[in-house]
Structure formats: structure tokens, C-alpha cells
mmCIF file of C-alpha atoms in Angstrom:
data_model
loop_
_atom_site.group_PDB
_atom_site.id
_atom_site.type_symbol
_atom_site.label_atom_id
_atom_site.label_comp_id
_atom_site.label_asym_id
_atom_site.label_seq_id
_atom_site.Cartn_x
_atom_site.Cartn_y
_atom_site.Cartn_z
ATOM 1 C CA MET A 14 86.994 31.234 -37.809
ATOM 2 C CA PRO A 15 90.787 32.176 -37.774
ATOM 3 C CA LYS A 16 92.635 29.439 -38.925
ATOM 4 C CA PRO A 17 95.486 28.987 -36.380
ATOM 5 C CA VAL A 18 99.094 28.135 -37.496
ATOM 6 C CA VAL A 19 98.729 24.406 -36.439
ATOM 7 C CA ASP A 20 95.862 22.445 -34.644
ATOM 8 C CA HIS A 21 97.643 21.972 -31.715
ATOM 9 C CA PHE A 22 94.316 20.136 -29.881
ATOM 10 C CA GLY A 23 93.579 18.090 -32.646
ATOM 11 C CA LEU A 24 97.132 16.664 -32.358
ATOM 12 C CA LEU A 25 96.699 16.399 -28.486
ATOM 13 C CA SER A 26 93.290 15.287 -28.588
ATOM 14 C CA PRO A 27 94.145 11.419 -27.773
ATOM 15 C CA LEU A 28 96.239 11.812 -24.898
ATOM 16 C CA TYR A 29 94.214 15.499 -23.903
ATOM 17 C CA GLU A 30 92.184 13.668 -21.035
ATOM 18 C CA ARG A 31 95.390 11.454 -19.798
ATOM 19 C CA LEU A 32 97.195 15.051 -19.546
ATOM 20 C CA ILE A 33 94.697 17.694 -18.077
ATOM 21 C CA ARG A 34 92.088 16.919 -15.597
ATOM 22 C CA PRO A 35 88.906 18.195 -15.296
ATOM 23 C CA PRO A 36 87.615 20.535 -12.589
ATOM 24 C CA ASP A 37 86.040 19.168 -9.372
ATOM 25 C CA PRO A 38 82.891 18.188 -10.083
ATOM 26 C CA ALA A 39 80.991 18.671 -7.203
ATOM 27 C CA GLN A 40 82.043 22.558 -7.395
ATOM 28 C CA LEU A 41 81.167 23.079 -11.052
ATOM 29 C CA GLU A 42 77.724 21.191 -10.401
ATOM 30 C CA THR A 43 77.393 23.824 -7.288
ATOM 31 C CA LEU A 44 78.259 26.882 -9.479
ATOM 32 C CA MET A 45 76.315 25.611 -13.096
ATOM 33 C CA ALA A 46 73.075 24.833 -10.919
ATOM 34 C CA LEU A 47 71.787 23.051 -14.298
ATOM 35 C CA GLN A 48 68.285 21.819 -13.891
ATOM 36 C CA PRO A 49 66.357 19.104 -15.931
ATOM 37 C CA GLY A 50 64.886 20.216 -18.737
ATOM 38 C CA GLN A 51 67.570 23.174 -19.469
ATOM 39 C CA ARG A 52 69.738 24.038 -22.232
ATOM 40 C CA LEU A 53 73.425 24.020 -21.712
ATOM 41 C CA LEU A 54 76.137 25.128 -23.845
ATOM 42 C CA ASP A 55 80.158 24.127 -23.757
ATOM 43 C CA VAL A 56 82.088 26.264 -25.310
ATOM 44 C CA GLY A 57 85.574 25.184 -25.658
ATOM 45 C CA GLY A 58 84.610 22.002 -24.559
ATOM 46 C CA GLY A 59 87.243 19.626 -26.467
ATOM 47 C CA THR A 60 86.816 16.117 -25.805
ATOM 48 C CA GLY A 61 83.876 16.360 -23.437
ATOM 49 C CA ARG A 62 85.828 15.788 -20.427
ATOM 50 C CA VAL A 63 83.726 18.258 -18.389
ATOM 51 C CA THR A 64 80.627 17.817 -20.366
ATOM 52 C CA GLN A 65 80.096 14.642 -19.290
ATOM 53 C CA ILE A 66 80.047 16.087 -15.291
ATOM 54 C CA PHE A 67 76.356 16.709 -16.476
ATOM 55 C CA SER A 68 75.503 13.667 -18.505
ATOM 56 C CA ALA A 69 73.095 12.645 -15.580
ATOM 57 C CA VAL A 70 70.877 15.334 -16.059
ATOM 58 C CA PRO A 71 68.156 15.432 -18.440
ATOM 59 C CA ALA A 72 69.190 18.438 -20.392
ATOM 60 C CA GLU A 73 69.991 19.589 -24.043
ATOM 61 C CA ILE A 74 73.621 19.713 -24.179
ATOM 62 C CA THR A 75 75.765 20.890 -26.826
ATOM 63 C CA LEU A 76 79.571 21.064 -27.143
ATOM 64 C CA LEU A 77 81.365 23.463 -29.239
ATOM 65 C CA ASP A 78 85.170 23.439 -30.320
ATOM 66 C CA PRO A 79 86.959 24.668 -33.107
ATOM 67 C CA SER A 80 89.312 21.331 -33.542
ATOM 68 C CA PHE A 81 88.109 18.561 -35.517
ATOM 69 C CA GLY A 82 90.259 15.927 -33.643
ATOM 70 C CA MET A 83 88.651 17.062 -30.188
ATOM 71 C CA LEU A 84 85.047 16.734 -31.617
ATOM 72 C CA GLN A 85 86.052 13.295 -32.566
ATOM 73 C CA GLN A 86 86.778 12.188 -28.874
ATOM 74 C CA ALA A 87 83.180 14.218 -28.012
ATOM 75 C CA LYS A 88 81.548 12.046 -29.876
ATOM 76 C CA ALA A 89 82.794 8.988 -28.714
ATOM 77 C CA LYS A 90 81.176 9.935 -25.407
ATOM 78 C CA VAL A 91 77.710 10.460 -26.376
ATOM 79 C CA CYS A 92 77.396 12.981 -23.751
ATOM 80 C CA CYS A 93 76.454 16.092 -26.125
ATOM 81 C CA HIS A 94 75.873 17.059 -29.529
ATOM 82 C CA PRO A 95 79.318 18.184 -30.657
ATOM 83 C CA LEU A 96 79.480 21.277 -32.969
ATOM 84 C CA ARG A 97 82.176 22.601 -34.790
ATOM 85 C CA SER A 98 82.501 26.525 -34.636
ATOM 86 C CA SER A 99 84.341 28.938 -32.421
ATOM 87 C CA ALA A 100 83.086 31.075 -29.627
ATOM 88 C CA GLU A 101 83.495 34.554 -31.627
ATOM 89 C CA HIS A 102 80.861 33.090 -34.033
ATOM 90 C CA ILE A 103 78.326 31.217 -32.197
ATOM 91 C CA PRO A 104 75.591 29.785 -34.612
ATOM 92 C CA PHE A 105 72.805 29.774 -32.469
ATOM 93 C CA LYS A 106 70.043 32.463 -32.168
ATOM 94 C CA SER A 107 70.466 35.101 -29.066
ATOM 95 C CA GLY A 108 68.967 34.110 -25.810
ATOM 96 C CA VAL A 109 68.529 30.406 -26.254
ATOM 97 C CA TYR A 110 70.805 28.967 -23.596
ATOM 98 C CA ASP A 111 70.180 28.576 -19.848
ATOM 99 C CA ARG A 112 73.699 27.646 -18.927
ATOM 100 C CA ILE A 113 76.827 28.090 -20.920
ATOM 101 C CA LEU A 114 80.052 26.835 -20.070
ATOM 102 C CA ALA A 115 83.820 27.368 -20.647
ATOM 103 C CA VAL A 116 86.020 25.323 -18.808
ATOM 104 C CA ASP A 117 89.917 26.254 -19.562
ATOM 105 C CA SER A 118 89.347 27.814 -22.694
ATOM 106 C CA PHE A 119 88.863 31.110 -22.739
ATOM 107 C CA HIS A 120 92.330 32.186 -22.779
ATOM 108 C CA HIS A 121 92.173 30.091 -26.100
ATOM 109 C CA PHE A 122 89.362 32.107 -27.957
ATOM 110 C CA TRP A 123 91.040 34.282 -30.698
ATOM 111 C CA ASP A 124 89.246 37.550 -29.757
ATOM 112 C CA GLN A 125 88.026 37.789 -25.924
ATOM 113 C CA ALA A 126 86.035 40.838 -26.316
ATOM 114 C CA THR A 127 83.856 39.273 -29.228
ATOM 115 C CA ALA A 128 83.552 35.853 -27.561
ATOM 116 C CA ALA A 129 82.657 37.676 -24.665
ATOM 117 C CA ALA A 130 79.727 39.245 -26.381
ATOM 118 C CA GLU A 131 78.625 36.528 -28.285
ATOM 119 C CA LEU A 132 78.275 34.038 -25.348
ATOM 120 C CA VAL A 133 76.211 37.120 -23.245
ATOM 121 C CA ARG A 134 74.151 37.324 -26.431
ATOM 122 C CA VAL A 135 73.296 33.530 -26.998
ATOM 123 C CA LEU A 136 72.607 33.152 -22.909
ATOM 124 C CA ALA A 137 68.976 33.520 -21.790
ATOM 125 C CA PRO A 138 67.984 36.163 -19.638
ATOM 126 C CA GLY A 139 68.482 34.881 -16.323
ATOM 127 C CA GLY A 140 70.946 32.724 -17.633
ATOM 128 C CA ARG A 141 74.332 31.712 -15.971
ATOM 129 C CA LEU A 142 77.611 31.686 -17.738
ATOM 130 C CA VAL A 143 80.507 29.579 -15.487
ATOM 131 C CA ILE A 144 84.047 30.277 -16.885
ATOM 132 C CA GLU A 145 87.273 28.542 -14.960
ATOM 133 C CA GLU A 146 90.683 30.045 -16.084
ATOM 134 C CA PRO A 147 93.856 29.871 -15.183
ATOM 135 C CA ASP A 148 95.056 33.336 -13.162
ATOM 136 C CA ILE A 149 97.760 35.070 -14.945
ATOM 137 C CA ARG A 150 98.930 36.634 -11.738
ATOM 138 C CA ARG A 151 100.393 33.041 -10.403
ATOM 139 C CA PHE A 152 103.912 32.313 -11.313
ATOM 140 C CA ALA A 153 102.321 28.593 -12.622
ATOM 141 C CA VAL A 154 100.320 30.026 -14.802
ATOM 142 C CA LYS A 155 103.049 32.736 -16.161
ATOM 143 C CA LEU A 156 105.303 29.441 -17.021
ATOM 144 C CA VAL A 157 102.021 28.240 -18.946
ATOM 145 C CA ALA A 158 101.547 31.231 -21.284
ATOM 146 C CA LEU A 159 105.289 31.515 -21.792
ATOM 147 C CA GLY A 160 105.209 27.552 -23.161
ATOM 148 C CA GLU A 161 101.664 28.310 -25.104
ATOM 149 C CA ARG A 162 103.416 31.637 -26.807
ATOM 150 C CA LEU A 163 106.413 29.691 -27.750
ATOM 151 C CA THR A 164 104.311 27.013 -28.887
ATOM 152 C CA LEU A 165 102.537 29.442 -31.423
ATOM 153 C CA MET A 166 99.025 28.876 -29.487
ATOM 154 C CA ARG A 167 98.223 32.528 -29.322
ATOM 155 C CA SER A 168 96.779 31.960 -25.639
ATOM 156 C CA ARG A 169 95.742 35.490 -23.997
ATOM 157 C CA PHE A 170 95.525 34.865 -20.122
ATOM 158 C CA PHE A 171 93.508 37.191 -17.731
ATOM 159 C CA ALA A 172 94.037 38.212 -14.312
ATOM 160 C CA PRO A 173 90.026 37.652 -13.028
ATOM 161 C CA GLU A 174 89.108 41.352 -12.744
ATOM 162 C CA ALA A 175 90.169 41.962 -16.475
ATOM 163 C CA LEU A 176 88.011 38.994 -17.523
ATOM 164 C CA ALA A 177 85.287 40.307 -15.399
ATOM 165 C CA ALA A 178 85.644 43.785 -17.267
ATOM 166 C CA LEU A 179 84.606 42.113 -20.814
ATOM 167 C CA PHE A 180 81.738 40.654 -19.295
ATOM 168 C CA ARG A 181 80.575 43.912 -17.714
ATOM 169 C CA ALA A 182 81.073 45.898 -20.580
ATOM 170 C CA THR A 183 78.032 43.757 -22.001
ATOM 171 C CA GLY A 184 75.711 44.639 -19.050
ATOM 172 C CA ALA A 185 76.356 41.350 -17.699
ATOM 173 C CA GLN A 186 76.847 40.588 -13.896
ATOM 174 C CA VAL A 187 79.571 39.072 -12.988
ATOM 175 C CA GLN A 188 80.647 37.338 -9.504
ATOM 176 C CA LEU A 189 84.388 35.809 -9.019
ATOM 177 C CA HIS A 190 85.708 32.986 -7.135
ATOM 178 C CA THR A 191 89.151 33.010 -6.590
ATOM 179 C CA PRO A 192 90.591 30.547 -4.069
ATOM 180 C CA ASP A 193 93.861 31.350 -2.372
ATOM 181 C CA ALA A 194 95.124 27.812 -2.864
ATOM 182 C CA VAL A 195 94.822 26.929 -6.106
ATOM 183 C CA VAL A 196 95.969 28.411 -9.559
ATOM 184 C CA ASN A 197 92.538 28.685 -11.175
ATOM 185 C CA PHE A 198 89.542 30.581 -10.660
ATOM 186 C CA TRP A 199 86.208 30.752 -11.627
ATOM 187 C CA ALA A 200 83.746 33.707 -12.992
ATOM 188 C CA VAL A 201 79.691 33.436 -12.362
ATOM 189 C CA ILE A 202 78.434 35.774 -15.194
ATOM 190 C CA GLU A 203 74.658 36.097 -15.174
ATOM 191 C CA LYS A 204 72.931 38.174 -18.015
ATOM 192 C CA PRO A 205 70.127 40.315 -16.182
#
């Protein structure tokens, strides 16, 4: 896993949930359609702020994140099994997760094409991957991207169709949800 110049998220971990809100739980639950007994992988899940939305569902939930500080916060929630790793090197067999989630994290992955292939690899046939990302076509997101570049975060934001193309290249089916009034979009990726 490439080592960042600075572990920005480790530094932010104690304050992260006060600064960044999770997405609308109702919309996320609808898009995920997580069923009891399924296996869910939250990639780039940080403190578990999103994973905990699913804590009432009797499912096996694993949170994957490269930041030690973020994982320490997630461990305190007891909502998942936290594991330190990157999206580019997911340490699981192929096809083992029914659902995968990546909320506001894809732009932080070091190699998005490799991460897309890995996410689809560990997704079970008929499984679903849900991604929420800031839309780089929005002015506010362009400002965030500039700020992250200035702080050496190496983020790479995508327009919805560009992100979809990465997953279509793996053979997955992609449906985009791009609400007009918000800065984020959703990609629902399904493995045939």
C-alpha cells in the first residue's frame, strides 16, 4: 500500500465525525438493500460513521481503511470488524461480499482503476457496490479538490460518467443517481 506523505485522516480522526456528516440513512439503506445474513464491506470506512447505519441489520460487516487513527475510532463503535488495508489490495478471496460500500472515499484511493477492479473482484456474483462521491463538475467540489491538492492529499475526483467507465471496464453494470440539488452523486454497481 503506498504510504501517504501525511496521514491526514489519522490527524483528523478524533474530530472527523463532528466535521463530516454521513449521507441520508434512508437513501443509503434503499440503495444498499442489505439483507440479514449478508456480508458487507465498507471500503475507506474511516471511523465507521456510515457503517453504524447498518448496525441493526444482522449482517457480517467489515470496515477497511488504511488509517490507523480512523480504525481506532471505528473500534470504539463495535459496529463492524475493522481492518487496516487499502482498496487497491483487498485481502479477501474473490466473490465473498454481497454488498460493498464506499462513501466519500473513492477519490482518496491511490489508484482508482486498480481499486475498481479489486472492488468488483471481491463482490459476489449478483452483489451490489454502492459509491457516494462528490461530483467534480460542481463548483464547491472544485474548491474542495483544490484544498485537498494543496494539503498534499493526492485526491482525484471524478465526474459520474468517468467513474462509471472505470467499473464498466470490469464488466460490471452501473446505474448513476445524480440529483440536481446536491453536490454528491451515487453509483450503484452490480456484478452479473
